[in-house]
Coordinates of C-alpha atoms and ligand atoms in Angstrom, one line a residue:
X1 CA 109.3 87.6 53.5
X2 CA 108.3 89.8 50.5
X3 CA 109.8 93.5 50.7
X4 CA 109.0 94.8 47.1
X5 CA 106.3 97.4 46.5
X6 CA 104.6 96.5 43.0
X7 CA 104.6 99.5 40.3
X8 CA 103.2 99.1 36.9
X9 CA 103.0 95.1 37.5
X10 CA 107.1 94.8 38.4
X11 CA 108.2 93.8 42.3
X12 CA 110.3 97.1 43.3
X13 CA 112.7 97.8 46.1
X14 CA 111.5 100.7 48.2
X15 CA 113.5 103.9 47.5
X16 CA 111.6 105.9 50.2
X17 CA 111.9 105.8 54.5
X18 CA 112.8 102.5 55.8
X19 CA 110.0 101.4 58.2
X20 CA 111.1 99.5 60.8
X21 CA 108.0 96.7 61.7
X22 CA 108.2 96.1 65.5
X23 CA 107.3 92.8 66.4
X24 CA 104.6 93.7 69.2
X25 CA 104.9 90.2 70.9
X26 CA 108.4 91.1 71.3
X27 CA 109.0 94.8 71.5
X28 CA 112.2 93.7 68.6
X29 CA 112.1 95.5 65.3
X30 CA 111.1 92.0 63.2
X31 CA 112.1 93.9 59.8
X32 CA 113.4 96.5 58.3
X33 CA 111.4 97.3 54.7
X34 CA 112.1 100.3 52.7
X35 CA 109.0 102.8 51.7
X36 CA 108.1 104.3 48.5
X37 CA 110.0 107.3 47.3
X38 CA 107.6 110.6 46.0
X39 CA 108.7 109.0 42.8
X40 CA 107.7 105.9 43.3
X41 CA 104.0 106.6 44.6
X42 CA 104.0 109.0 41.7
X43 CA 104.6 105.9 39.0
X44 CA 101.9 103.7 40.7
X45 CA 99.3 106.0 40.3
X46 CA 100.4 106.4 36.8
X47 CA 100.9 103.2 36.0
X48 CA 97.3 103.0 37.4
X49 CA 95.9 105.8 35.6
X50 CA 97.3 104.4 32.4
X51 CA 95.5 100.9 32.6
X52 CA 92.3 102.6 33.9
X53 CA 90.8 103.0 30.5
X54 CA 91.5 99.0 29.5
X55 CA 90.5 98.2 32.8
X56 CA 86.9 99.7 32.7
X57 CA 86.4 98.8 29.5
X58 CA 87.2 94.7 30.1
X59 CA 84.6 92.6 30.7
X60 CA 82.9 91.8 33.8
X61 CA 84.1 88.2 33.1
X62 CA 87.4 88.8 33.3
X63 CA 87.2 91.3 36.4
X64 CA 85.6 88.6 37.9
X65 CA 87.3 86.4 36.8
X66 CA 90.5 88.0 38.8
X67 CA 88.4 88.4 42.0
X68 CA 88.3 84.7 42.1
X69 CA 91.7 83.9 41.4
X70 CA 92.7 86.3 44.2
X71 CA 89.9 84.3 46.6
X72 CA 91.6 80.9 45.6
X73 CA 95.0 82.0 46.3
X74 CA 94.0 83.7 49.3
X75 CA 92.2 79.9 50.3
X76 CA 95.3 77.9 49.5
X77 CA 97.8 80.0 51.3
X78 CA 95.7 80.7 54.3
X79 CA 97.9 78.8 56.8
X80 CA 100.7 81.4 55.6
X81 CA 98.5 84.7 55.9
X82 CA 97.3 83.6 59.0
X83 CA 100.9 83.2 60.2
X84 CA 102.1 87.1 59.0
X85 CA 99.1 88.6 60.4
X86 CA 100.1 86.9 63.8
X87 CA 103.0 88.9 63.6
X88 CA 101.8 91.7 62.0
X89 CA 98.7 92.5 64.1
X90 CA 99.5 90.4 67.7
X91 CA 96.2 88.6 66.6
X92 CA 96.0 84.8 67.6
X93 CA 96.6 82.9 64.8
X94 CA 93.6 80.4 64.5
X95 CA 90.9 83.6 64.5
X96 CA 93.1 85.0 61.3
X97 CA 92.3 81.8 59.6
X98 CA 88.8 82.4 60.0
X99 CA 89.7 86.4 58.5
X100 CA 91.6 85.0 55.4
X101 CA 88.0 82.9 55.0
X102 CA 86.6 86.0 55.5
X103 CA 88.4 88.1 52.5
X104 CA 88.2 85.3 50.4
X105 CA 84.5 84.9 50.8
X106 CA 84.6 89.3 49.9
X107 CA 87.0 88.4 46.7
X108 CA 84.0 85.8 45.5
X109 CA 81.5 88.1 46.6
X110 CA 81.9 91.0 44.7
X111 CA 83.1 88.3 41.6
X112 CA 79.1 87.7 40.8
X113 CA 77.7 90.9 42.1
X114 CA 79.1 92.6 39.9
X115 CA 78.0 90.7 37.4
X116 CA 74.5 91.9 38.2
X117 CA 74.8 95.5 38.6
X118 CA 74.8 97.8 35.8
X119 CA 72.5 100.6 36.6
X120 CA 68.7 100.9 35.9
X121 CA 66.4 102.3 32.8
X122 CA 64.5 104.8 34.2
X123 CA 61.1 106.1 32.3
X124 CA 62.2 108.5 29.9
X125 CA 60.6 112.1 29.1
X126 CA 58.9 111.5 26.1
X127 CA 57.8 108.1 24.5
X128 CA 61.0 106.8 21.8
X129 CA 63.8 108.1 24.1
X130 CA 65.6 105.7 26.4
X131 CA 66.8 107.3 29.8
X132 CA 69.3 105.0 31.5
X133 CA 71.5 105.7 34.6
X134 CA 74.9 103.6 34.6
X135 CA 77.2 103.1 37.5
X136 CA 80.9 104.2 36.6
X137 CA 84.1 104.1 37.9
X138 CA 85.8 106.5 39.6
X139 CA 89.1 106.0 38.2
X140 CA 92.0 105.1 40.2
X141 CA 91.1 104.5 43.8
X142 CA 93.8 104.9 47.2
X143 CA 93.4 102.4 49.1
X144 CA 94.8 103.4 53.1
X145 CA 94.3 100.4 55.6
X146 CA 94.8 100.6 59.2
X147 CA 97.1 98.0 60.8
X148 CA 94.6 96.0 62.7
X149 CA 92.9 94.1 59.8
X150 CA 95.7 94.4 57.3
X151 CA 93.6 91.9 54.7
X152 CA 89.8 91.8 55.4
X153 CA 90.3 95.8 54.9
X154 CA 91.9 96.0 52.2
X155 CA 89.6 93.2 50.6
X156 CA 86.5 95.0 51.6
X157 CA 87.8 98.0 49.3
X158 CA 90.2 96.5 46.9
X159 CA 87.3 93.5 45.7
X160 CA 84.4 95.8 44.8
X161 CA 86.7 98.9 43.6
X162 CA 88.3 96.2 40.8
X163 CA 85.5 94.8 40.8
X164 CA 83.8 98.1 39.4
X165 CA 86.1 98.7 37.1
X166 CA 88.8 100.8 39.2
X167 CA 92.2 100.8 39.1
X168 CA 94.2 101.2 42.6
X169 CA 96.8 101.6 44.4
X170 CA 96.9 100.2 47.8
X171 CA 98.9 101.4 50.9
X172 CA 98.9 99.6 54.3
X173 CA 100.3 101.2 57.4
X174 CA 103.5 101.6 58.6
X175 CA 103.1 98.0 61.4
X176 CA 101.6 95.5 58.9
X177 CA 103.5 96.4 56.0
X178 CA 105.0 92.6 55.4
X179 CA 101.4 91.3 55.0
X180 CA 100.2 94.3 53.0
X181 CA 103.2 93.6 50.6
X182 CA 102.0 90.0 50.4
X183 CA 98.1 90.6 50.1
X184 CA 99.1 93.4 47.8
X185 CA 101.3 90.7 45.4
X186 CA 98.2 88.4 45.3
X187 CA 96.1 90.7 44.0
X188 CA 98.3 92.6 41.4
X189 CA 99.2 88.8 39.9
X190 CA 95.9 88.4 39.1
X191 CA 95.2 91.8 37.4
X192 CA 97.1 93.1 34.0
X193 CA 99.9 95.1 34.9
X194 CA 99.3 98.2 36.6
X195 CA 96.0 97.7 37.6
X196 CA 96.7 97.2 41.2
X197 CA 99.9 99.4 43.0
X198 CA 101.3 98.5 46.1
X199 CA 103.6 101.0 48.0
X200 CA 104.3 101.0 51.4
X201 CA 105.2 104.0 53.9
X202 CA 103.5 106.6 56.6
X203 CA 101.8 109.5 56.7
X204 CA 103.8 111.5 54.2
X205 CA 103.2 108.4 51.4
X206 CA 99.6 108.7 52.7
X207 CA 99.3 112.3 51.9
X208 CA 101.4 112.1 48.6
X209 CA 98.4 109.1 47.4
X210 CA 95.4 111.3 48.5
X211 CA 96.8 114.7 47.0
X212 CA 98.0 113.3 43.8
X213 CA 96.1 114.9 41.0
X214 CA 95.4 111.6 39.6
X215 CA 94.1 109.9 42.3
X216 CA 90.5 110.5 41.9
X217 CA 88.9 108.8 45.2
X218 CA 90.2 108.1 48.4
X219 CA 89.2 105.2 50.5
X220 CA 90.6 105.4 53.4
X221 CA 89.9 103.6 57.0
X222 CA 91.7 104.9 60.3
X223 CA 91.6 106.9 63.0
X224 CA 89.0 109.9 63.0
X225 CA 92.2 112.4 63.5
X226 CA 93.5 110.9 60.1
X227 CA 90.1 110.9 58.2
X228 CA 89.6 114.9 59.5
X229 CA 93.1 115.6 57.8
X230 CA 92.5 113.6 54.9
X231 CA 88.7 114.8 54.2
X232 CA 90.2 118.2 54.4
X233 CA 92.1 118.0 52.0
X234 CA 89.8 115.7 49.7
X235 CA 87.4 118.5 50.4
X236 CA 89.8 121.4 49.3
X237 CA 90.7 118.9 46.3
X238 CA 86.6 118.1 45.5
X239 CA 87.8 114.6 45.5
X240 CA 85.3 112.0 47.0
X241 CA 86.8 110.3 50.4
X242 CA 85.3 107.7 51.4
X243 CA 86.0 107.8 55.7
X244 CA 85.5 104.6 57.5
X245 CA 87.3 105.9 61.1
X246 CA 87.1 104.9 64.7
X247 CA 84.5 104.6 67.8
X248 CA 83.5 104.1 70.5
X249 CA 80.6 101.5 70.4
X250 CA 78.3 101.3 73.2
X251 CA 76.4 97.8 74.5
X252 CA 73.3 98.0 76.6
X253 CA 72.0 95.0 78.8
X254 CA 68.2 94.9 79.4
X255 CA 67.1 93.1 82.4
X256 CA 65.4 90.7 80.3
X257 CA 68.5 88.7 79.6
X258 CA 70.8 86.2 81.1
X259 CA 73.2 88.8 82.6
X260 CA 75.9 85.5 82.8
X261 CA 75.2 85.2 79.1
X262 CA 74.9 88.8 78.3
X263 CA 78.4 89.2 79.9
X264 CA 80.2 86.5 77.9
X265 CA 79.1 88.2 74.6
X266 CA 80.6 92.1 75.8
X267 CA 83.6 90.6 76.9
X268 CA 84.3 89.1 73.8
X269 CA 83.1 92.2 72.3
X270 CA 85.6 94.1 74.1
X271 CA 88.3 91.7 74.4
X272 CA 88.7 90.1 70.8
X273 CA 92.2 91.4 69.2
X274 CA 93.3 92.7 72.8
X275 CA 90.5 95.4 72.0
X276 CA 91.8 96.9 68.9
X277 CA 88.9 96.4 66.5
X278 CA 86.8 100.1 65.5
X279 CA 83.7 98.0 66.9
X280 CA 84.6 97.0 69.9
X281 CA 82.8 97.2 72.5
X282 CA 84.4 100.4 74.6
X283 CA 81.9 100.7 77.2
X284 CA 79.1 98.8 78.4
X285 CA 75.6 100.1 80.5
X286 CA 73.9 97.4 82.0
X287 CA 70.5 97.2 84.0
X288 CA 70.5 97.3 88.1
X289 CA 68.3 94.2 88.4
X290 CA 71.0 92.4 86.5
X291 CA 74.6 94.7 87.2
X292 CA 75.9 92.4 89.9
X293 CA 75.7 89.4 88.4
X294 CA 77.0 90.6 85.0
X295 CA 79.9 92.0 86.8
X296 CA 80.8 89.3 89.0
X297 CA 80.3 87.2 85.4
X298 CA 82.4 89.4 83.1
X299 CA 85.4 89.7 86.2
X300 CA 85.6 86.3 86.0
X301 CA 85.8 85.8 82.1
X302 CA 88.0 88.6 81.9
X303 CA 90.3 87.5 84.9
X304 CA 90.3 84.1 83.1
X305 CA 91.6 85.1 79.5
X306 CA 94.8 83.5 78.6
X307 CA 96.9 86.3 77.5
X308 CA 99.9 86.0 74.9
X309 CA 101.9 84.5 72.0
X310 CA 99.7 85.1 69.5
X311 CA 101.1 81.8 67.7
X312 CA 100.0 79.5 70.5
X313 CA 96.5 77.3 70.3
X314 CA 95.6 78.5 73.7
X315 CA 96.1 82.1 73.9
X316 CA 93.1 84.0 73.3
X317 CA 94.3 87.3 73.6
X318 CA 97.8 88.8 71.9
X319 CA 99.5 91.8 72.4
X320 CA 98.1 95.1 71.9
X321 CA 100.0 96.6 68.6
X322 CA 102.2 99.3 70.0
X323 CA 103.7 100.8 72.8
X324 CA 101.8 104.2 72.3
X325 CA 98.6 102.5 72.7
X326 CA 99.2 100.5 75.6
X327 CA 99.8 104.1 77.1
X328 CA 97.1 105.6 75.8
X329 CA 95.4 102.7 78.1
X330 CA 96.9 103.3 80.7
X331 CA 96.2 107.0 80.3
X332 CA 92.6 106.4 79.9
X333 CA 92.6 104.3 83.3
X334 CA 94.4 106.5 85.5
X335 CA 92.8 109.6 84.6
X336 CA 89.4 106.9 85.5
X337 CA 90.5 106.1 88.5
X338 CA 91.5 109.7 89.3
X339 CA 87.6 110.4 89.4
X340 CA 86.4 107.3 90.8
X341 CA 86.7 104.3 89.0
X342 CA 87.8 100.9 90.6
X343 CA 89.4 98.4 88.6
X344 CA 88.3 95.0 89.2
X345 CA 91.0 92.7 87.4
X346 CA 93.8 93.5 84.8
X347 CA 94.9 97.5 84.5
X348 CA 98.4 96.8 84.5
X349 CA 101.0 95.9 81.7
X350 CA 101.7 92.3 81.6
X351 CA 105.4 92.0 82.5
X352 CA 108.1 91.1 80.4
X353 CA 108.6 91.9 76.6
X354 CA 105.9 92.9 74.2
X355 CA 103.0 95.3 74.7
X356 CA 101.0 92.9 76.8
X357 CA 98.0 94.2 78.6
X358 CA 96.0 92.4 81.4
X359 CA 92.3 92.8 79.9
X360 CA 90.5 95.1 82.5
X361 CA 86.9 95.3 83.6
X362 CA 86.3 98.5 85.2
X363 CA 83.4 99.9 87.3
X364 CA 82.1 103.0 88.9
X365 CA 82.9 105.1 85.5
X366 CA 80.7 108.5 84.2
X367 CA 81.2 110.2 81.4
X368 CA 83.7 113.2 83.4
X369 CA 86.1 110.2 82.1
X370 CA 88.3 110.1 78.8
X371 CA 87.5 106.1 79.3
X372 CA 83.8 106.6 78.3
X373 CA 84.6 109.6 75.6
X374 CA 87.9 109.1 73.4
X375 CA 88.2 105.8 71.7
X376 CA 90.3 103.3 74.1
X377 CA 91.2 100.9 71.6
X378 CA 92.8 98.0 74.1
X379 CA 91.6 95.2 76.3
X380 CA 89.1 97.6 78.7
X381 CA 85.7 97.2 79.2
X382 CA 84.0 99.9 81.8
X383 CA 81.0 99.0 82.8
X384 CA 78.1 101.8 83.9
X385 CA 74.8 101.1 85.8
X386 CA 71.5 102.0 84.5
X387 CA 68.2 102.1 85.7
X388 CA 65.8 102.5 83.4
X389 CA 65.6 102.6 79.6
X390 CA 65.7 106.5 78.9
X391 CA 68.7 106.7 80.6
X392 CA 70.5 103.6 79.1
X393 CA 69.5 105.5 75.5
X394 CA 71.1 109.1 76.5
X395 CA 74.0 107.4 77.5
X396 CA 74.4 105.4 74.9
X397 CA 74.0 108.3 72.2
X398 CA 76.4 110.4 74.3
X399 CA 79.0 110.6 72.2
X400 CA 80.4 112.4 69.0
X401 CA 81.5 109.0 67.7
X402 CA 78.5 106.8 65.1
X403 CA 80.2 103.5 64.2
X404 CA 78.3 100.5 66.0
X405 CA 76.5 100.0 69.1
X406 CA 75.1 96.2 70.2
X407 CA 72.3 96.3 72.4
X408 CA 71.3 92.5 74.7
X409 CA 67.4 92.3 75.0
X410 CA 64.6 89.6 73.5
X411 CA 62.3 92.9 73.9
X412 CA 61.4 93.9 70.0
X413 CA 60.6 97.2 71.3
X414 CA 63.6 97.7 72.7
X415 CA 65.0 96.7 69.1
X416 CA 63.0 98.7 67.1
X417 CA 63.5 101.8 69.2
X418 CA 67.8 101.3 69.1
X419 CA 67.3 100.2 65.0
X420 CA 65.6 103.7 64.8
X421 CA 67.4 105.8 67.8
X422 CA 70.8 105.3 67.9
X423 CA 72.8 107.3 66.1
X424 CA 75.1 104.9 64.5
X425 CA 76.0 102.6 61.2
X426 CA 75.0 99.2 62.9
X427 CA 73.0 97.6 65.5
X428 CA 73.5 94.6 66.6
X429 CA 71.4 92.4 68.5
X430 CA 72.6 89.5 71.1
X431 CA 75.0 89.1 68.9
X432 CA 77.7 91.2 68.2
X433 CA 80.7 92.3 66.6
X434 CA 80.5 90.2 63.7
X435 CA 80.3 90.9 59.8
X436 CA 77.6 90.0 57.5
X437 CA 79.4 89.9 53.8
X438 CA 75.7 90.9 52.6
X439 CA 75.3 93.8 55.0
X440 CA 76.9 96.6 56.0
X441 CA 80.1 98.0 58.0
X442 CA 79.4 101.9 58.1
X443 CA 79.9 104.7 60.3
X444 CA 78.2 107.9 60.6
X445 CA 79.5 111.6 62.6
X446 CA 83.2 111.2 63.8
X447 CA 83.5 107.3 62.6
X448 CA 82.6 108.9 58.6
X449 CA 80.7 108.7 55.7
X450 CA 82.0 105.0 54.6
X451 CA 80.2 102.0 53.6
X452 CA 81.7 98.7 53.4
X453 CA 80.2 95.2 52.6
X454 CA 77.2 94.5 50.8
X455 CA 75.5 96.5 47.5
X456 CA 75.8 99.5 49.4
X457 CA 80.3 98.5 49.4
X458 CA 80.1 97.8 45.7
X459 CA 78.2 100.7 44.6
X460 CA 80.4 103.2 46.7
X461 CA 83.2 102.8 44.8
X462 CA 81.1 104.1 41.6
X463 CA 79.4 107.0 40.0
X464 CA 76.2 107.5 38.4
X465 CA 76.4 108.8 34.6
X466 CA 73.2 109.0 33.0
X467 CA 71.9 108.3 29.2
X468 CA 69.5 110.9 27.7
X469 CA 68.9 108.8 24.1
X470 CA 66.7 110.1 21.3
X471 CA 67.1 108.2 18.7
X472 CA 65.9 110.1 15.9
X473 CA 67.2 113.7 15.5
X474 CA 64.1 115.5 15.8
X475 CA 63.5 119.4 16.3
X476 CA 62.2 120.7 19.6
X477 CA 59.4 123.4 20.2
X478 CA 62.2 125.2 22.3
X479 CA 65.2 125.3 20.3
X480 CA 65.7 128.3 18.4
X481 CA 64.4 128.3 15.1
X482 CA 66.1 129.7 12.2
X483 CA 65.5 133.2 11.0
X484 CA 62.7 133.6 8.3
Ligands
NAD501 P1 95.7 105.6 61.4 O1 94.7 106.6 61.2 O2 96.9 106.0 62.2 O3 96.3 105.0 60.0 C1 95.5 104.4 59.0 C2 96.2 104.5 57.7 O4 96.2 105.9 57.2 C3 97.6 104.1 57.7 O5 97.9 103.5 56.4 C4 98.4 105.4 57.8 O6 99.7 105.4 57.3 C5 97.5 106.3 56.9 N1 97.5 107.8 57.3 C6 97.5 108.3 58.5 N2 97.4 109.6 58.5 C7 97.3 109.9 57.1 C8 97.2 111.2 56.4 N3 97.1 112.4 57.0 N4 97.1 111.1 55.1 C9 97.1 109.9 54.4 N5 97.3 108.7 55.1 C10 97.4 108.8 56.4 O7 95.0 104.3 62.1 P2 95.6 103.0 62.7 O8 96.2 103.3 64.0 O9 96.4 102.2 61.7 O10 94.2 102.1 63.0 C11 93.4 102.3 64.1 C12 92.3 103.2 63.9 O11 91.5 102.7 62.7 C13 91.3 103.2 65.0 O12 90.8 104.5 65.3 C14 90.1 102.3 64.5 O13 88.9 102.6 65.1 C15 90.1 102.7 63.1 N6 89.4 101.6 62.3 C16 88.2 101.9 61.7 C17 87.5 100.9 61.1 C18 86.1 101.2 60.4 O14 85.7 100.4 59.6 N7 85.5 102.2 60.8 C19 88.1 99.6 60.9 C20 89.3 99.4 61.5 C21 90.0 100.4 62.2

């Protein structure tokens, strides 16, 4: 297993805070890897700032040329990846196959689009000048990636900030740190020295990457009480953060669905990586016409799911990632069922080692309840009644959060009116939680300011410069004229 940050292009023991990674299938610290010093984070980002100049100034071939390498490497190890983000994450195995496809498909991606963006020519003021506006990069980008999708995150900044003509310097949290150190190595071989940094550590590595006078923009996905601390300081700093943080996505079933269908889709949506994905679906408002049958539906799915080793074909859903959040779980339930909730399958800690969760469907919820506020983040889905569509809408949009919301209907009013109402980065429609590489993964309010995926993911990690070219020196009416 690699331990070695990379700094200026060379593999490098950690000097900093030894982070113990816990296996969460286990509860057993699996390794022991030491951080970055200060020091060390400090070299990165000069070793990044230095190449910055060469960097920008290569050309697109060989920037994309690099994106692809990375893609292929990424394809021909996948069996590997897969493998360390089983342990890293708790994720089953075969659906991080289908996530090293995923970042691989990002890598190629952003290989030929940014081969077609440049900027535009805009008209001019006057007839012989040339006015052109040129996307730029920012200069050397911090990369901070939660630990629940150690690679396709990192890939959906890393890809278009190199791709752009950044250099970075990439720092994964604390619990997937032997996969970040491996994704990281991938990349970095590809890329001339010092292009891309990989350091590893917590918070206070965190802080030292976004405060560091030569950092110039912070991309950074996480929690929303991380993206607060970090935007205020990018804000004190005027140093463009780009926030992707958590949420607390709604789904709404119409009565003009197959509740039994309806029901598989949310509890996939709430289920899928024991819950821990910033889309999931954290609470679900379904139609009275078609409640009891959804519920009956999505007890039985749920009841059914077979829980644990994340390395074994059958199991479909792992460990959550840490002790803390199985309680905050378990917080969120009792204080539910303190005002009225009834759990209807799961709600308890599987038994044994790990931090194994039975998934939970929940009923009788309101929004008194932490569950249908603060973002759960494990294996629960509540589950509200509705009765008509005004109501499903205000409870949807009752929240501070803006990251996703998927909504279950053939009804294209219905559709247009959540495309237009709901408060949020995505909709998605009878189908959901699932990334288009062309579209977008954004959140708006307390999930941030970010965009991810797409030209809207490429162009964030650049400014605009503009061109004001007259050829000819030429003297204006309103310049000063000379005296006499
Ligand atoms: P986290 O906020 O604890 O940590 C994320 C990363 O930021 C880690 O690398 C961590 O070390 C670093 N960090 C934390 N505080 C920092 C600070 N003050 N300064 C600098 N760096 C700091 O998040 P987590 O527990 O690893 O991930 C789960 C959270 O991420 C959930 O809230 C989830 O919704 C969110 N998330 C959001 C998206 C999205 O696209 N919006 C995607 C995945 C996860």
């Amino acid at each position: 297993m690699r331990t070695e940050l990379i700094i200026g292009g060379r593999d490098i023991p950690g000097e900093g805070e030894p982070i113990d990674v816990v296996d969460p299938a286990t509860g057993r610290t699996a390794v022991t890897i030491a951080g970055a010093s200060e020091a060390q984070v400090d070299a990165a980002v000069a070793a990044a700032a230095a190449t910055f100049p060469s960097w920008r100034d290569a050309a697109q071939d060989e920037r994309s040329g690099a994106l692809r390498a990375v893609a292929a490497e990424l394809t021909e190890r996948r069996d590997e990846l897969a493998r360390l983000l089983a342990s890293d994450t708790g994720r089953p195995f075969a659906r991080n196959l289908l996530y090293v496809d995923f970042a691989a498909t990002i890598f190629h991606q952003y290989a030929e689009l940014a081969r077609q963006i440049a900027g535009r020519v805009v008209p001019s003021n006057e007839t012989g000048q040339l006015s052109i506006t040129r996307h730029v990069p920012f200069g050397v980008v911090a990369c901070l990636i939660p630990w629940n999708y150690p690679l396709d995150l990192l890939a959906f900044k890393v890809a278009p900030a190199l791709a752009m003509g950044n250099t970075v310097v990439v720092k994964g949290a604390e619990e997937a740190t032997p996969s970040t150190l491996t994704i990281g190595e991938i990349v970095a071989s590809h890329v001339p020295s010092g292009v891309a940094g990989v350091v590893a550590g917590g918070t206070r590595v965190g802080e030292r990457l976004v405060a560091h006078p030569d950092v110039d923009m912070v991309a950074f996905t996480g929690s929303t009480a991380a993206g607060r601390a970090i935007g205020a300081v990018c804000g004190e700093l005027v140093k463009p953060a780009h926030l992707e943080l958590g949420g607390k996505d709604p789904a709404l079933v119409f009565a003009d669905v197959d509740p039994i269908l309806a029901a598989r889709g949310v509890v996939w949506a709430a289920m899928l990586n024991a819950g821990q994905v910033c889309t999931s679906t954290e609470r679900a408002y379904v139609h009275r016409s078609v409640a009891d049958r959804f519920v009956e539906a999505a007890v039985e799915l749920t009841g059914a799911l077979e829980v644990g080793d994340p390395m074994e074909p059958t199991t479909q859903v792992g460990p959550m990632r840490s002790e803390a959040g199985r309680a905050k779980v378990m917080r969120h339930l009792a204080d539910a069922v303190d005002k009225g909730a009834r759990i209807l399958t799961g709600g308890v800690p599987v038994p044994g080692p790990g931090y194994f969760f039975e998934p939970t469907v929940v009923v009788d919820v309101n929004h008194s309840m932490d569950l249908m506020r603060e973002e759960t983040f494990g294996p629960v889905l509540p589950i509200m009644v509705f009765d008509d569509v005004d109501q499903a809408f205000e409870l949807a949009a009752d929240t501070d959060y803006g990251l996703g919301s998927s909504i279950y209907t053939r009804d294209p009013v219905l559709v247009e009116r959540a495309f237009r109402e709901l408060r949020v980065g995505g909709v998605w429609v009878n189908d959901p939680v699932v990334d288009n590489p062309a579209g977008l993964l954004a959140g708006i309010r307390a999930s941030g300011n970010g965009r991810e995926l797409g030209l809207d993911g490429l162009l964030a990690f650049t400014n605009v410069r503009h061109l004001h070219w007259q050829p000819e020196l030429q003297a204006k009416p309103w310049w000063y004229a000379p005296e006499g």
